[in-house]
């Protein structure tokens, strides 16, 4: 499914989605790129965290954020995926060790068709934003204190369930 299809209006098809397995699957698909670009990956996602979400939509959001991280680190680096189940929300963060975001890019990152790439469509982060919104949440972009950028998908706790 491409970004243009996913950006079309459709309601999420909710199901129990094992978050760790979904993240691990996306990272495994991208492993050849990580290896070629000398990008080390770190997964800090609870293995028992199950989210109530549209699995295809969530996978696309994780893929888009991971691809952006790869593009931010052409000379290698580190990609860290973390998840945290809090009292009122669950957060999934994908952070890279690239150059970080300018203020304009951070402010406009989720606008459809906004891109800093000569060949980009500007839909990748807009799709991530839409996925978060249709699940009742949001996504934010920030610079990491130690350098690099972090994108955090935050969804209301009612949209997630910790597996028993």
GROMACS .gro file of C-alpha atoms in nm:
model
  164
    1UNK     CA    1   0.000   0.000   0.000
    2UNK     CA    2   0.155   0.333  -0.097
    3UNK     CA    3   0.136   0.663   0.088
    4UNK     CA    4  -0.118   0.811  -0.152
    5UNK     CA    5  -0.361   0.524  -0.090
    6UNK     CA    6  -0.314   0.543   0.285
    7UNK     CA    7  -0.365   0.918   0.286
    8UNK     CA    8  -0.712   0.869   0.139
    9UNK     CA    9  -0.992   0.874   0.392
   10UNK     CA   10  -1.051   0.536   0.551
   11UNK     CA   11  -1.141   0.432   0.899
   12UNK     CA   12  -0.893   0.218   1.089
   13UNK     CA   13  -0.965  -0.153   1.112
   14UNK     CA   14  -0.893  -0.203   1.480
   15UNK     CA   15  -0.738  -0.522   1.613
   16UNK     CA   16  -0.492  -0.630   1.880
   17UNK     CA   17  -0.145  -0.555   1.741
   18UNK     CA   18   0.170  -0.676   1.921
   19UNK     CA   19   0.381  -0.359   1.912
   20UNK     CA   20   0.723  -0.521   1.957
   21UNK     CA   21   0.660  -0.769   1.674
   22UNK     CA   22   0.538  -0.492   1.443
   23UNK     CA   23   0.844  -0.276   1.510
   24UNK     CA   24   1.076  -0.577   1.479
   25UNK     CA   25   0.917  -0.673   1.145
   26UNK     CA   26   0.969  -0.324   1.000
   27UNK     CA   27   1.327  -0.316   1.126
   28UNK     CA   28   1.394  -0.661   0.976
   29UNK     CA   29   1.261  -0.542   0.639
   30UNK     CA   30   1.502  -0.248   0.657
   31UNK     CA   31   1.801  -0.450   0.785
   32UNK     CA   32   1.987  -0.449   0.451
   33UNK     CA   33   1.973  -0.068   0.444
   34UNK     CA   34   2.084  -0.044   0.806
   35UNK     CA   35   2.378  -0.273   0.733
   36UNK     CA   36   2.479  -0.091   0.413
   37UNK     CA   37   2.470   0.249   0.585
   38UNK     CA   38   2.628   0.131   0.913
   39UNK     CA   39   2.320   0.220   1.118
   40UNK     CA   40   2.289   0.043   1.452
   41UNK     CA   41   1.935  -0.020   1.576
   42UNK     CA   42   1.818  -0.037   1.935
   43UNK     CA   43   1.469  -0.162   2.025
   44UNK     CA   44   1.340  -0.075   2.370
   45UNK     CA   45   0.979  -0.184   2.329
   46UNK     CA   46   0.809  -0.405   2.589
   47UNK     CA   47   0.757  -0.747   2.432
   48UNK     CA   48   0.413  -0.781   2.592
   49UNK     CA   49   0.273  -0.444   2.481
   50UNK     CA   50  -0.031  -0.498   2.260
   51UNK     CA   51  -0.198  -0.200   2.097
   52UNK     CA   52  -0.551  -0.168   1.969
   53UNK     CA   53  -0.486  -0.024   1.625
   54UNK     CA   54  -0.504  -0.079   1.254
   55UNK     CA   55  -0.197  -0.298   1.202
   56UNK     CA   56  -0.137  -0.188   0.842
   57UNK     CA   57  -0.164   0.180   0.930
   58UNK     CA   58   0.062   0.147   1.232
   59UNK     CA   59   0.319  -0.049   1.032
   60UNK     CA   60   0.316   0.223   0.762
   61UNK     CA   61   0.373   0.494   1.024
   62UNK     CA   62   0.666   0.304   1.177
   63UNK     CA   63   0.810   0.238   0.830
   64UNK     CA   64   0.781   0.604   0.726
   65UNK     CA   65   0.950   0.725   1.044
   66UNK     CA   66   1.225   0.464   1.009
   67UNK     CA   67   1.288   0.558   0.645
   68UNK     CA   68   1.316   0.925   0.742
   69UNK     CA   69   1.566   0.831   1.012
   70UNK     CA   70   1.773   0.635   0.758
   71UNK     CA   71   1.777   0.933   0.523
   72UNK     CA   72   1.895   1.157   0.808
   73UNK     CA   73   2.201   0.933   0.866
   74UNK     CA   74   2.368   0.870   0.527
   75UNK     CA   75   2.707   0.824   0.697
   76UNK     CA   76   2.577   0.585   0.963
   77UNK     CA   77   2.450   0.631   1.313
   78UNK     CA   78   2.197   0.493   1.553
   79UNK     CA   79   1.821   0.446   1.532
   80UNK     CA   80   1.645   0.393   1.865
   81UNK     CA   81   1.284   0.278   1.894
   82UNK     CA   82   1.125   0.302   2.237
   83UNK     CA   83   0.774   0.255   2.368
   84UNK     CA   84   0.626   0.353   2.699
   85UNK     CA   85   0.282   0.274   2.839
   86UNK     CA   86   0.183   0.557   3.072
   87UNK     CA   87  -0.128   0.620   3.277
   88UNK     CA   88  -0.318   0.810   3.007
   89UNK     CA   89  -0.128   0.731   2.687
   90UNK     CA   90   0.119   0.506   2.515
   91UNK     CA   91   0.412   0.659   2.332
   92UNK     CA   92   0.617   0.511   2.052
   93UNK     CA   93   0.932   0.709   1.974
   94UNK     CA   94   1.167   0.667   1.680
   95UNK     CA   95   1.487   0.866   1.725
   96UNK     CA   96   1.796   0.901   1.507
   97UNK     CA   97   2.146   1.037   1.555
   98UNK     CA   98   2.134   1.255   1.244
   99UNK     CA   99   2.167   1.635   1.232
  100UNK     CA  100   1.829   1.709   1.388
  101UNK     CA  101   1.555   1.940   1.261
  102UNK     CA  102   1.558   2.310   1.187
  103UNK     CA  103   1.281   2.511   1.351
  104UNK     CA  104   1.097   2.544   1.017
  105UNK     CA  105   1.118   2.172   0.944
  106UNK     CA  106   1.003   2.085   1.295
  107UNK     CA  107   0.708   2.325   1.263
  108UNK     CA  108   0.602   2.213   0.914
  109UNK     CA  109   0.706   1.844   0.919
  110UNK     CA  110   0.352   1.704   0.912
  111UNK     CA  111   0.210   1.932   0.641
  112UNK     CA  112   0.109   1.738   0.330
  113UNK     CA  113   0.355   1.793   0.042
  114UNK     CA  114   0.615   1.971   0.259
  115UNK     CA  115   0.954   1.815   0.191
  116UNK     CA  116   1.321   1.901   0.219
  117UNK     CA  117   1.416   1.628  -0.031
  118UNK     CA  118   1.463   1.691  -0.403
  119UNK     CA  119   1.278   1.369  -0.488
  120UNK     CA  120   1.037   1.353  -0.193
  121UNK     CA  121   0.659   1.372  -0.215
  122UNK     CA  122   0.611   1.530   0.127
  123UNK     CA  123   0.354   1.264   0.219
  124UNK     CA  124   0.548   1.035   0.454
  125UNK     CA  125   0.510   1.239   0.772
  126UNK     CA  126   0.164   1.361   0.674
  127UNK     CA  127   0.060   0.994   0.663
  128UNK     CA  128   0.217   0.935   1.007
  129UNK     CA  129   0.017   1.231   1.138
  130UNK     CA  130  -0.306   1.098   0.987
  131UNK     CA  131  -0.247   0.752   1.133
  132UNK     CA  132  -0.204   0.904   1.480
  133UNK     CA  133  -0.513   1.123   1.440
  134UNK     CA  134  -0.747   0.846   1.322
  135UNK     CA  135  -0.645   0.649   1.631
  136UNK     CA  136  -0.729   0.945   1.856
  137UNK     CA  137  -0.372   1.056   1.914
  138UNK     CA  138  -0.100   1.281   1.779
  139UNK     CA  139   0.260   1.283   1.667
  140UNK     CA  140   0.533   1.529   1.758
  141UNK     CA  141   0.879   1.607   1.626
  142UNK     CA  142   1.163   1.724   1.845
  143UNK     CA  143   1.540   1.742   1.856
  144UNK     CA  144   1.715   1.506   2.096
  145UNK     CA  145   1.934   1.668   2.363
  146UNK     CA  146   2.230   1.457   2.246
  147UNK     CA  147   2.165   1.538   1.877
  148UNK     CA  148   1.938   1.390   1.616
  149UNK     CA  149   1.561   1.399   1.583
  150UNK     CA  150   1.284   1.211   1.761
  151UNK     CA  151   0.931   1.153   1.639
  152UNK     CA  152   0.679   1.040   1.898
  153UNK     CA  153   0.340   0.888   1.823
  154UNK     CA  154   0.119   0.930   2.129
  155UNK     CA  155  -0.219   0.762   2.155
  156UNK     CA  156  -0.473   0.769   2.435
  157UNK     CA  157  -0.444   0.481   2.678
  158UNK     CA  158  -0.793   0.366   2.581
  159UNK     CA  159  -0.652   0.284   2.237
  160UNK     CA  160  -0.388   0.055   2.382
  161UNK     CA  161  -0.396  -0.247   2.604
  162UNK     CA  162  -0.107  -0.408   2.787
  163UNK     CA  163  -0.122  -0.782   2.734
  164UNK     CA  164  -0.191  -0.982   3.046
   0.00000   0.00000   0.00000
